[in-house]
CSV table of C-alpha atoms in Angstrom, one decimal:
chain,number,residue,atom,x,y,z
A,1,UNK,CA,-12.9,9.0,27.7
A,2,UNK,CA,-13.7,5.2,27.5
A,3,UNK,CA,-13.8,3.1,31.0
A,4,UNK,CA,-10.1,1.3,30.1
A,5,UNK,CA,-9.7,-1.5,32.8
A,6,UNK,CA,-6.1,-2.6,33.8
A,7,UNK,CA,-5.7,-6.6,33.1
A,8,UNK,CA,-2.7,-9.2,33.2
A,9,UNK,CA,-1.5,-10.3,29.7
A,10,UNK,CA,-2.1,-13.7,31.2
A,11,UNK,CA,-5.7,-12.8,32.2
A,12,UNK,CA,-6.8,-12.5,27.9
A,13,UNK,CA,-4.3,-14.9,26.5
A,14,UNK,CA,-2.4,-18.3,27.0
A,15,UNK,CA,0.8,-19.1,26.1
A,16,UNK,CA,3.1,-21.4,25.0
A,17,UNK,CA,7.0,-22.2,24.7
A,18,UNK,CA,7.9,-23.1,21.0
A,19,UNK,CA,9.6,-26.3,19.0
A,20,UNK,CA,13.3,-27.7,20.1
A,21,UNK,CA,14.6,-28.9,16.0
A,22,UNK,CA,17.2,-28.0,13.9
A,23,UNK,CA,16.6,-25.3,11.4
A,24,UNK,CA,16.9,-26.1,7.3
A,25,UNK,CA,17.3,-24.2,4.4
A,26,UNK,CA,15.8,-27.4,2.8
A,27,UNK,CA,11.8,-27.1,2.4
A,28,UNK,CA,11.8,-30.5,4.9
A,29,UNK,CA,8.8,-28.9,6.8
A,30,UNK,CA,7.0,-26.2,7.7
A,31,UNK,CA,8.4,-22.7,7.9
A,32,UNK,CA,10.2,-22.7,11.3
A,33,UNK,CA,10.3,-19.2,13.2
A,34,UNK,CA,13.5,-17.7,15.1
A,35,UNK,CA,14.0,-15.0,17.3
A,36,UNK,CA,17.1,-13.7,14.7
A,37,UNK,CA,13.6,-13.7,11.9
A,38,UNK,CA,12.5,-11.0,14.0
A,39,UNK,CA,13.5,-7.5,12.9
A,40,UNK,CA,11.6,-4.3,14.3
A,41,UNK,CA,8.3,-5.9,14.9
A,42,UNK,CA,9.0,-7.8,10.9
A,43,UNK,CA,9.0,-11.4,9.7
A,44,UNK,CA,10.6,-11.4,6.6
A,45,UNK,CA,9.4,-15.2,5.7
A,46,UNK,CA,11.2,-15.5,2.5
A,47,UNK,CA,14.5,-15.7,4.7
A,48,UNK,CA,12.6,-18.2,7.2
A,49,UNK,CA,14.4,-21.6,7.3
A,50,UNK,CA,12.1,-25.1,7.7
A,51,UNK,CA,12.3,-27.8,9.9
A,52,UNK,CA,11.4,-31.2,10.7
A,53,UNK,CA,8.1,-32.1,12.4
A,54,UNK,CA,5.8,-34.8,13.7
A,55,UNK,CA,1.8,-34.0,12.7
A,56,UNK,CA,0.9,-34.1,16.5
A,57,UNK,CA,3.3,-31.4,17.0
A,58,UNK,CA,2.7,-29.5,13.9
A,59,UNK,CA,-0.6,-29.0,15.2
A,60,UNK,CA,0.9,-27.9,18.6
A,61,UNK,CA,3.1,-25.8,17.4
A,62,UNK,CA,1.3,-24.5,14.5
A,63,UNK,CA,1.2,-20.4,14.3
A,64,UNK,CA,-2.2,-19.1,13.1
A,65,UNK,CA,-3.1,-15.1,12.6
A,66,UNK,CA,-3.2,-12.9,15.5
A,67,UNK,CA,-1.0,-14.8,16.9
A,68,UNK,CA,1.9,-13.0,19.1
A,69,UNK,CA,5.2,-14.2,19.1
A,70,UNK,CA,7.9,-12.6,22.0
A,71,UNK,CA,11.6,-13.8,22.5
A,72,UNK,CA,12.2,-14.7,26.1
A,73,UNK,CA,16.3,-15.3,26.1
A,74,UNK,CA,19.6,-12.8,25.9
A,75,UNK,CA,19.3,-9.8,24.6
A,76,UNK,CA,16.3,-9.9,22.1
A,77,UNK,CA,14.4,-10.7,25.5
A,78,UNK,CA,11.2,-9.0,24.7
A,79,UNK,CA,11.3,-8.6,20.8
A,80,UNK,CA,7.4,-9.7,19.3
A,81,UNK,CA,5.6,-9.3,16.3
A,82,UNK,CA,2.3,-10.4,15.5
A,83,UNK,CA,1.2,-13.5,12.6
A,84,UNK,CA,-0.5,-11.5,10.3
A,85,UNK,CA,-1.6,-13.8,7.5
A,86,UNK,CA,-1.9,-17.4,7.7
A,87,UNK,CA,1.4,-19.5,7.2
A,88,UNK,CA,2.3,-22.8,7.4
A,89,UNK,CA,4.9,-22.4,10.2
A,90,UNK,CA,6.1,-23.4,13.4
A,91,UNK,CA,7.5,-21.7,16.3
A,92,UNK,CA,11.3,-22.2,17.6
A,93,UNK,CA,12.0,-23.0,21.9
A,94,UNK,CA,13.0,-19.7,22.6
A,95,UNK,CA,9.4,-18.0,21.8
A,96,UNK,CA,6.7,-17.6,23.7
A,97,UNK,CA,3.7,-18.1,21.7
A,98,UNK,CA,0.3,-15.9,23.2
A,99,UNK,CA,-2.4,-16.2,21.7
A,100,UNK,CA,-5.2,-13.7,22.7
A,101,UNK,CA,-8.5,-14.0,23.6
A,102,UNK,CA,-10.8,-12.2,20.7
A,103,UNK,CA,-13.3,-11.8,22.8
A,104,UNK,CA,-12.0,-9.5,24.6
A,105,UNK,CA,-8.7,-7.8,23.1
A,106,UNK,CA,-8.2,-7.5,19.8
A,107,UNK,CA,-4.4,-9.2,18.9
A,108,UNK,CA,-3.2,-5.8,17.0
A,109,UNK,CA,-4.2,-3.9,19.6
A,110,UNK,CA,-2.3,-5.6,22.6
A,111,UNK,CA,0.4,-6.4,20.0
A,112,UNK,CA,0.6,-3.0,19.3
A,113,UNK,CA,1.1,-2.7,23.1
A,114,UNK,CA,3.9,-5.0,23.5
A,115,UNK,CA,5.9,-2.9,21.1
A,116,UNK,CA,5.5,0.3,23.2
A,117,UNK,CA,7.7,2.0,25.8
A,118,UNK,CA,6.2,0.6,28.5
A,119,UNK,CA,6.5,-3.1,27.9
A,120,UNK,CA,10.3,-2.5,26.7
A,121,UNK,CA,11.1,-1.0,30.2
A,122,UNK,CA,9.0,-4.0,32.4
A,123,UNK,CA,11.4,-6.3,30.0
A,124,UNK,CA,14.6,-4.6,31.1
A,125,UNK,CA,12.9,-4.7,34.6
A,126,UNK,CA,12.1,-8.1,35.2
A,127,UNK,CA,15.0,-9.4,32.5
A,128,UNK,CA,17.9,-7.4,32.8
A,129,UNK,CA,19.8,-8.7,36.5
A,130,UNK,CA,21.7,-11.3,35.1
A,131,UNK,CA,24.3,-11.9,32.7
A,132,UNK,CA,22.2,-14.4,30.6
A,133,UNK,CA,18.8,-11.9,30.0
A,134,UNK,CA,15.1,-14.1,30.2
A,135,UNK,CA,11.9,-13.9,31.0
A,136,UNK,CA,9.9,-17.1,31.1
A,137,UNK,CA,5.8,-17.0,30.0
A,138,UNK,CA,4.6,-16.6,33.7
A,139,UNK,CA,6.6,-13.3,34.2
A,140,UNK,CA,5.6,-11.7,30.6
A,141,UNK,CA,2.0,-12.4,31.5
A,142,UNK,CA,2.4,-10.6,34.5
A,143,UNK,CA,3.2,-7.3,32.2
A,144,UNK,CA,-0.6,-5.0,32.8
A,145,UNK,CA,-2.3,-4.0,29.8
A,146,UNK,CA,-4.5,-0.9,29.8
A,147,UNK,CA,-7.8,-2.2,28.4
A,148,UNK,CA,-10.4,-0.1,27.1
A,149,UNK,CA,-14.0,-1.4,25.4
A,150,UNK,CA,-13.5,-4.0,22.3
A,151,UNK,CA,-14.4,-1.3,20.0
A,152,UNK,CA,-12.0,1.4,21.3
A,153,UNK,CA,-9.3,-1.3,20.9
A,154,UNK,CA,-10.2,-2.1,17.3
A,155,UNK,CA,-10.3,1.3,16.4
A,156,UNK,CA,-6.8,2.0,17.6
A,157,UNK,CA,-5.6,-1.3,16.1
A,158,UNK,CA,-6.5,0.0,12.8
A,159,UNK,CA,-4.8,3.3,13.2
A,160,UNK,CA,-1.8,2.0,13.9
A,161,UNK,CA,-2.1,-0.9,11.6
A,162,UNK,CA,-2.0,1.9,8.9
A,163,UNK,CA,0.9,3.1,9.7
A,164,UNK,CA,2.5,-0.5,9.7
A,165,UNK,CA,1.2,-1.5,6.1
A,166,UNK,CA,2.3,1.5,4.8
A,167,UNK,CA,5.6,0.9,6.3
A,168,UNK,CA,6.0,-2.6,5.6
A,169,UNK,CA,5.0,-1.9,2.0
A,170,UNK,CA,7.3,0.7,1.7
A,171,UNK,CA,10.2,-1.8,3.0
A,172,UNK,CA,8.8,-4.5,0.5
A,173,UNK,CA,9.4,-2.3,-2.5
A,174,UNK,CA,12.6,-1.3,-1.4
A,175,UNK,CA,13.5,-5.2,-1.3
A,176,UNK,CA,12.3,-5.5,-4.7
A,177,UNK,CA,14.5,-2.5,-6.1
A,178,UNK,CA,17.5,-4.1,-4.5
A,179,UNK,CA,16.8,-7.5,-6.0
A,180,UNK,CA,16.3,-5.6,-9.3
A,181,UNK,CA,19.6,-4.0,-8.8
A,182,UNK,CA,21.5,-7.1,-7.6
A,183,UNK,CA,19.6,-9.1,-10.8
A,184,UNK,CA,20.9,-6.4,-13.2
A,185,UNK,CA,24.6,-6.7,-11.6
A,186,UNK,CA,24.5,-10.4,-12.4
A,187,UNK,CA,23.4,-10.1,-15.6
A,188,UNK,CA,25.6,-7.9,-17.1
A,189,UNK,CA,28.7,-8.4,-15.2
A,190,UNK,CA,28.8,-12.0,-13.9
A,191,UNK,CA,26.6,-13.5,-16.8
A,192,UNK,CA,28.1,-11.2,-19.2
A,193,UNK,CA,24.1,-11.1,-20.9
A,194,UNK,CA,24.6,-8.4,-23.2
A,195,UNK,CA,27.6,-9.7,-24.8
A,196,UNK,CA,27.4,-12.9,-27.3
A,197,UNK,CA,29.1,-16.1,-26.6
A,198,UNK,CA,31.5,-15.3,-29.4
A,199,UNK,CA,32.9,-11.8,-27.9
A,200,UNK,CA,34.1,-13.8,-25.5
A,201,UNK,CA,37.9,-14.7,-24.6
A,202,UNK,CA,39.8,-17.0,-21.7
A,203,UNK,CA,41.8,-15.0,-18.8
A,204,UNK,CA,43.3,-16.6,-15.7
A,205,UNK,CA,40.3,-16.9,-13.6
A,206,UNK,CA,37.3,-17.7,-16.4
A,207,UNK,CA,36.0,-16.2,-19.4
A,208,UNK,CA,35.3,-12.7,-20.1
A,209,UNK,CA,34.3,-10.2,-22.8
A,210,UNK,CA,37.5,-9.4,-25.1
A,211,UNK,CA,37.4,-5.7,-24.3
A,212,UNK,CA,37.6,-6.2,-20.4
A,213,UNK,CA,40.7,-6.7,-18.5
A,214,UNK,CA,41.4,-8.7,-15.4
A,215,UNK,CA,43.0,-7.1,-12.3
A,216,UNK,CA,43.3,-7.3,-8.2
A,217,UNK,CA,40.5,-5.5,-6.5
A,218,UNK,CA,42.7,-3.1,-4.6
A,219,UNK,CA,43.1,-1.3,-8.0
A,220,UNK,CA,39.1,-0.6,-7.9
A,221,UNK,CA,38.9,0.6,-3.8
A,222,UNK,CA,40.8,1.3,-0.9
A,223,UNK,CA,39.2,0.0,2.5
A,224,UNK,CA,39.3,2.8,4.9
A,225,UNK,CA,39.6,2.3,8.6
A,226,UNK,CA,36.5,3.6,10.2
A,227,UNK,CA,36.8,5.6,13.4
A,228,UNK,CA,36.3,4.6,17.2
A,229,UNK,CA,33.3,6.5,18.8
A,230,UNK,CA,32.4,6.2,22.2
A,231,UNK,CA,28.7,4.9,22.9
A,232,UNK,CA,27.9,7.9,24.5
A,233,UNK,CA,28.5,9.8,21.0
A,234,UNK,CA,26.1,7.8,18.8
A,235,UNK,CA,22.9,9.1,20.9
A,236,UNK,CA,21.8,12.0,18.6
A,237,UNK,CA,22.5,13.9,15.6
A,238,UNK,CA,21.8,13.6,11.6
A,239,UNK,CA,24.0,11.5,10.7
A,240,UNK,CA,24.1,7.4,11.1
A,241,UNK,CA,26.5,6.1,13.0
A,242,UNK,CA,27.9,2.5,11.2
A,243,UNK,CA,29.1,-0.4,12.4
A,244,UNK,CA,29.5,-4.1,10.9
A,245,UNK,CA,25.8,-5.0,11.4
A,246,UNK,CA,24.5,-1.5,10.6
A,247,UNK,CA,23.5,1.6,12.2
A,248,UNK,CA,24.2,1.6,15.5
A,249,UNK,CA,23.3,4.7,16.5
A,250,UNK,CA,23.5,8.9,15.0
A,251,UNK,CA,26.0,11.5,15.7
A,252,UNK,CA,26.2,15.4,14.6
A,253,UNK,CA,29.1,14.8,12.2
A,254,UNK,CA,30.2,12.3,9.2
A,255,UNK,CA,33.9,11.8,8.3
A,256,UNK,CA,32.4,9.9,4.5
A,257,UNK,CA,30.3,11.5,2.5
A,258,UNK,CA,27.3,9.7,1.3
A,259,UNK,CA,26.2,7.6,-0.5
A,260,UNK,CA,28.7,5.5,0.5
A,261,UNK,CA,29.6,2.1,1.4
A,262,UNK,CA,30.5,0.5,5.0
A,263,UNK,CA,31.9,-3.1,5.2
A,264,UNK,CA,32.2,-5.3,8.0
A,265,UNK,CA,35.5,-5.6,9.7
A,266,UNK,CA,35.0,-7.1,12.9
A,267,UNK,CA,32.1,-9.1,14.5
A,268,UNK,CA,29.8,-9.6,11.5
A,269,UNK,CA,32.3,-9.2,8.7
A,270,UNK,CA,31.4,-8.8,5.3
A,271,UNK,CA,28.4,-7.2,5.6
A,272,UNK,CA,27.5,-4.3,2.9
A,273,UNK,CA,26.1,-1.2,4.2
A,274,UNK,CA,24.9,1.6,1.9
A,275,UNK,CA,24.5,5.2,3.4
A,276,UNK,CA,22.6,7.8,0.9
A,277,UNK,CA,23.7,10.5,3.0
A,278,UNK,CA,27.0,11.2,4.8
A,279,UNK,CA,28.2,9.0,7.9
A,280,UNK,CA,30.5,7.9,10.4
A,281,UNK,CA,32.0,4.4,10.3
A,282,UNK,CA,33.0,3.4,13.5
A,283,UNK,CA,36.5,1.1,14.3
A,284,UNK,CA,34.8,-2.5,13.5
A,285,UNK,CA,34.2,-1.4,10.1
A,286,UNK,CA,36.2,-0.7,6.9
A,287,UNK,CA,34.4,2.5,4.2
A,288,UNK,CA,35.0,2.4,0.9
A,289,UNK,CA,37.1,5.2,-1.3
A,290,UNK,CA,37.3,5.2,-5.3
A,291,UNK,CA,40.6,4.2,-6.8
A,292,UNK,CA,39.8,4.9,-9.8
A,293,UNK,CA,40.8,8.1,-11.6
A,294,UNK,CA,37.9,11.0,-11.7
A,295,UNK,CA,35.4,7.9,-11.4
A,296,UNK,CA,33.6,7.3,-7.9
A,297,UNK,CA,31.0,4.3,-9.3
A,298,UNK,CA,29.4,3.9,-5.6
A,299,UNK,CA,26.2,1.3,-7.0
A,300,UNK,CA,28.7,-0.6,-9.0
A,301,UNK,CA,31.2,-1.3,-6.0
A,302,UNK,CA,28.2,-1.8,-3.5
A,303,UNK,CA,27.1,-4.7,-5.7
A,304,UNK,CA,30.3,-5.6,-6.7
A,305,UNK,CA,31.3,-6.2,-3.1
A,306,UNK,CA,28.2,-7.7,-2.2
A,307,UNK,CA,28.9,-10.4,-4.8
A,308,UNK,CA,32.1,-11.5,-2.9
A,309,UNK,CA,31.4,-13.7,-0.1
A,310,UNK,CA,33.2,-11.5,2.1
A,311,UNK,CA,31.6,-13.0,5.0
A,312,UNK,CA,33.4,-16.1,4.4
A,313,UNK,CA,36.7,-14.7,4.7
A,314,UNK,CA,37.6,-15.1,8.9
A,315,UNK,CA,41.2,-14.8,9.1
A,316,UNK,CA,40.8,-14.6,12.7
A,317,UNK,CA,39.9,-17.6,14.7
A,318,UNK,CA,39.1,-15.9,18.3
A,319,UNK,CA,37.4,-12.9,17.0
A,320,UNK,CA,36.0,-12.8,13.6
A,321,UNK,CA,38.1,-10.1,11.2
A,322,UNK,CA,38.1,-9.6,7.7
A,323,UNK,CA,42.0,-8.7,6.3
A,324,UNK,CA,42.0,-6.3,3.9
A,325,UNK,CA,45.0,-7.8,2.0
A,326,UNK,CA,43.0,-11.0,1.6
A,327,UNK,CA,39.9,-8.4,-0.4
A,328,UNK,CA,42.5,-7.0,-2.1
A,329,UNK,CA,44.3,-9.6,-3.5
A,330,UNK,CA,41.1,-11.2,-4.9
A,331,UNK,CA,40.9,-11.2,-8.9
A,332,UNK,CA,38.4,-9.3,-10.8
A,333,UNK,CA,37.0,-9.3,-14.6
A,334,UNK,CA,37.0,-5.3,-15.1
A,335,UNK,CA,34.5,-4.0,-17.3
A,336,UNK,CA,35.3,-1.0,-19.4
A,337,UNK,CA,34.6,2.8,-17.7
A,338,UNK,CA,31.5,3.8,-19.7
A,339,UNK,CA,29.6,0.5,-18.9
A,340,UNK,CA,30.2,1.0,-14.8
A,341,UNK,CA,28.7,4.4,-15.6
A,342,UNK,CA,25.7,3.2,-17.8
A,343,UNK,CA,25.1,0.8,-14.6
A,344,UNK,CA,25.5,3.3,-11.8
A,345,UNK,CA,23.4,6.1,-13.9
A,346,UNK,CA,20.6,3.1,-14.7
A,347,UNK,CA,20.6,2.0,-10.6
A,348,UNK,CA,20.7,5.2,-9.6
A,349,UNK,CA,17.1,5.9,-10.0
A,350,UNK,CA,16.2,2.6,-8.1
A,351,UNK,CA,18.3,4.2,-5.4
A,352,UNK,CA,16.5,7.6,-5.6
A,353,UNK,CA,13.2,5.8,-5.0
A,354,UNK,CA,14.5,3.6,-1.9
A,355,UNK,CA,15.8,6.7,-0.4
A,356,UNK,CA,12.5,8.4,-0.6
A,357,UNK,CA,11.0,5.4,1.2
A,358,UNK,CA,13.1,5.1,3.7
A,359,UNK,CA,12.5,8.9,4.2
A,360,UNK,CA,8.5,8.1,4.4
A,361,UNK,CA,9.0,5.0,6.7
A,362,UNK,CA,11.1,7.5,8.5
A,363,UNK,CA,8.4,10.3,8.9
A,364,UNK,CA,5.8,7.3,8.9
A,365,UNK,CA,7.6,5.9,12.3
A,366,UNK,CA,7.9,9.0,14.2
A,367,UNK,CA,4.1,9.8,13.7
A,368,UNK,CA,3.2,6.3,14.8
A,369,UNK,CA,5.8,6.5,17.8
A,370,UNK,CA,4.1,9.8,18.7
A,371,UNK,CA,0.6,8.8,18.9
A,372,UNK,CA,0.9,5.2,20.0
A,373,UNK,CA,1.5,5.4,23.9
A,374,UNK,CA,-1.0,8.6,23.5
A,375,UNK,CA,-3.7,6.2,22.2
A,376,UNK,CA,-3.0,3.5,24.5
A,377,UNK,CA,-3.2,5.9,27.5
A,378,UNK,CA,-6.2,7.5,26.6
A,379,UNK,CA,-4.7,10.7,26.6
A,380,UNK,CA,-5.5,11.7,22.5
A,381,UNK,CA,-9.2,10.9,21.5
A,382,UNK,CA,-9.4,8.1,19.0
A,383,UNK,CA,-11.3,10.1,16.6
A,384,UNK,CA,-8.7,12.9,16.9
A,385,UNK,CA,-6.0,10.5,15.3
A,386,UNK,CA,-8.0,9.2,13.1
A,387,UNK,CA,-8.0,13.1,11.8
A,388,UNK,CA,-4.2,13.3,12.0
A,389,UNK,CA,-3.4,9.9,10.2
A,390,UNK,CA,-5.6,11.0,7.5
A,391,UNK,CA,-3.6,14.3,6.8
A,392,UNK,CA,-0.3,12.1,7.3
A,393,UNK,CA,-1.2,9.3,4.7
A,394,UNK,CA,-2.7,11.6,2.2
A,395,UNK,CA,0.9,13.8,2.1
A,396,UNK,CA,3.1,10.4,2.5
């Protein structure tokens, strides 16, 4: 093995607290990074809002490549992700910004550091005794970094960079299915795109195609009550455990089968979950049944629902609900049986192929997860991995 030297994250980067603005969905200014941008290690900059900015501070603030960006407030406290392509953007207040030294680490490899075991637990350490969690710059840099020769690093930076581009492409073509889905939804059932200006007739809420009919969406679904489950019961199993903002957690049995749709009751309400296999909904969370006869159209109600705004429909001022009278009583242009069918059977496939991804990231992660703090320990040979991300990528 390698000499690996132990170092401060302060001792090969600096670091930086981020921007004080307001965020816009108007392109006012550069891109304008949030913690809440940052899901499992990804930027998803297409959702990043903008904000307003001086030059000077633009080129304070700016974010270049390699850099490493690390939340250091409540309970994201720790959450990073590395830049990894040049981006006009900024940095919000409650980032840290560390930027490493080149000549001696390489960015992906320490990034891939700060998402490991070891920093999570010295960020519930040195973050986690008060109500409010932080951890200002000067603690984080304290975090010690196992260091071994430039070249080792690089090497294990592009192992595990593998396993993130294949990941993150996998999720990007997932994103593209959905929008493909969604587009499809929109143009057949709220542009009405296959049907010709003349086929088309008044009803009470707009026009429609003469052959559809108008009714209240409780005559499409029922919104089931999704069951309490104690915190302690989400921990293992193969089944994901839902709640309004997603899964949050597994458990060894499933009272829906899948695929099947979760909606947000209480705390983020609205939200649209699909499951491909079966699940449990817990109690801040409604799941969706079929009221129609023999027909269970599962893509066409997931889309359907998604179209909705549910999120804006609070009807509870202290903590946020969503009423299942108010969803039902909401109008809906019904399109006949056999187009729902010819929808769901055409989205379908899309659905087949995002469930097959999410089955690779799946496998993809564990692998990764497995060999990281192995690598970064020294304990597996580099050129041993290299062997076993070879086999993996070549049957992903």
């Amino acid at each position: 093995m390698s000499i690996w030297k132990k170092v401060r994250l302060s001792d090969i980067s600096t670091s930086m607290y981020g921007y004080t603005a307001s965020a816009s969905t108007e392109a006012v200014g550069p891109k304008f990074l949030r913690i809440t941008d940052i899901q499992d290690r990804v930027i998803n900059w297409d959702s990043v809002p903008y904000c307003a900015i001086s030059e000077k501070e633009y080129e304070k603030y700016k974010l270049y490549k390699n850099d490493i960006v690390v939340a250091r407030t409540g309970n994201s406290t720790g959450t990073n992700a590395i830049i990894k392509e040049d981006i006009d953007a900024v940095f919000a207040s409650y980032l840290i910004r560390f930027r490493v030294n080149e000549k001696i680490a390489d960015p992906y490899f320490v990034a891939s550091v700060l998402s490991s075991k070891s920093f999570t637990e010295f960020v519930n350490q040195v973050a986690g005794g008060s109500a409010q969690k932080g951890a200002n710059a000067n603690i984080l840099g304290t975090f010690e970094v196992s260091l071994p020769p430039l070249g080792v690093q690089q090497r294990i930076a592009s192992i595990i960079r593998l396993f993130d581009d294949k990941i993150e492409l996998n999720r990007r073509i997932n994103e593209t299915l959905e929008q493909m889905a969604m587009a499809l939804y929109k143009h057949w059932f709220v542009d009405f795109g296959p049907f010709q200006d003349g086929e088309l007739e008044d009803s009470p809420i707009g026009a429609k195609p003469k052959n559809w009919y108008v009714a209240k969406l409780r005559d499409l679904i029922e919104l089931a009550y999704g069951k309490a489950l104690k915190a302690e019961d989400r921990k293992g199993g193969p089944y994901p455990v839902y709640g309004s903002s997603g899964v949050v957690g597994w458990h060894n049995e499933y009272i829906a089968d899948g695929p099947g749709i979760i909606v947000g009751r209480k705390g983020n309400i609205g939200t649209v979950h699909l499951s491909h296999t079966g699940f449990y909904p817990i109690d801040t969370t409604y799941y969706v049944k079929s009221n129609l006869p023999d027909l269970n159209p599962v893509y066409y109600f997931y889309y359907l629902l998604q179209s909705l705004g549910l999120s804006h429909m609070n009807n509870d001022s202290a903590v946020p609900g969503l009423n299942r009278e108010t969803v039902y009583n909401l109008d809906i242009v019904i399109p006949p049986n056999d187009l729902i069918c010819e929808f769901d059977s055409k989205v379908e496939i899309f659905h087949m192929q995002i469930n097959q991804n999410n089955s690779e990231i799946d496998q993809l992660s564990k692998v990764r997860d497995y060999l990281l703090p192995r690598l970064l320990s020294g304990e597996i040979e580099v050129r041993e991995a290299e062997e076993q991300v070879e086999e993996v990528l070549a049957n992903a």
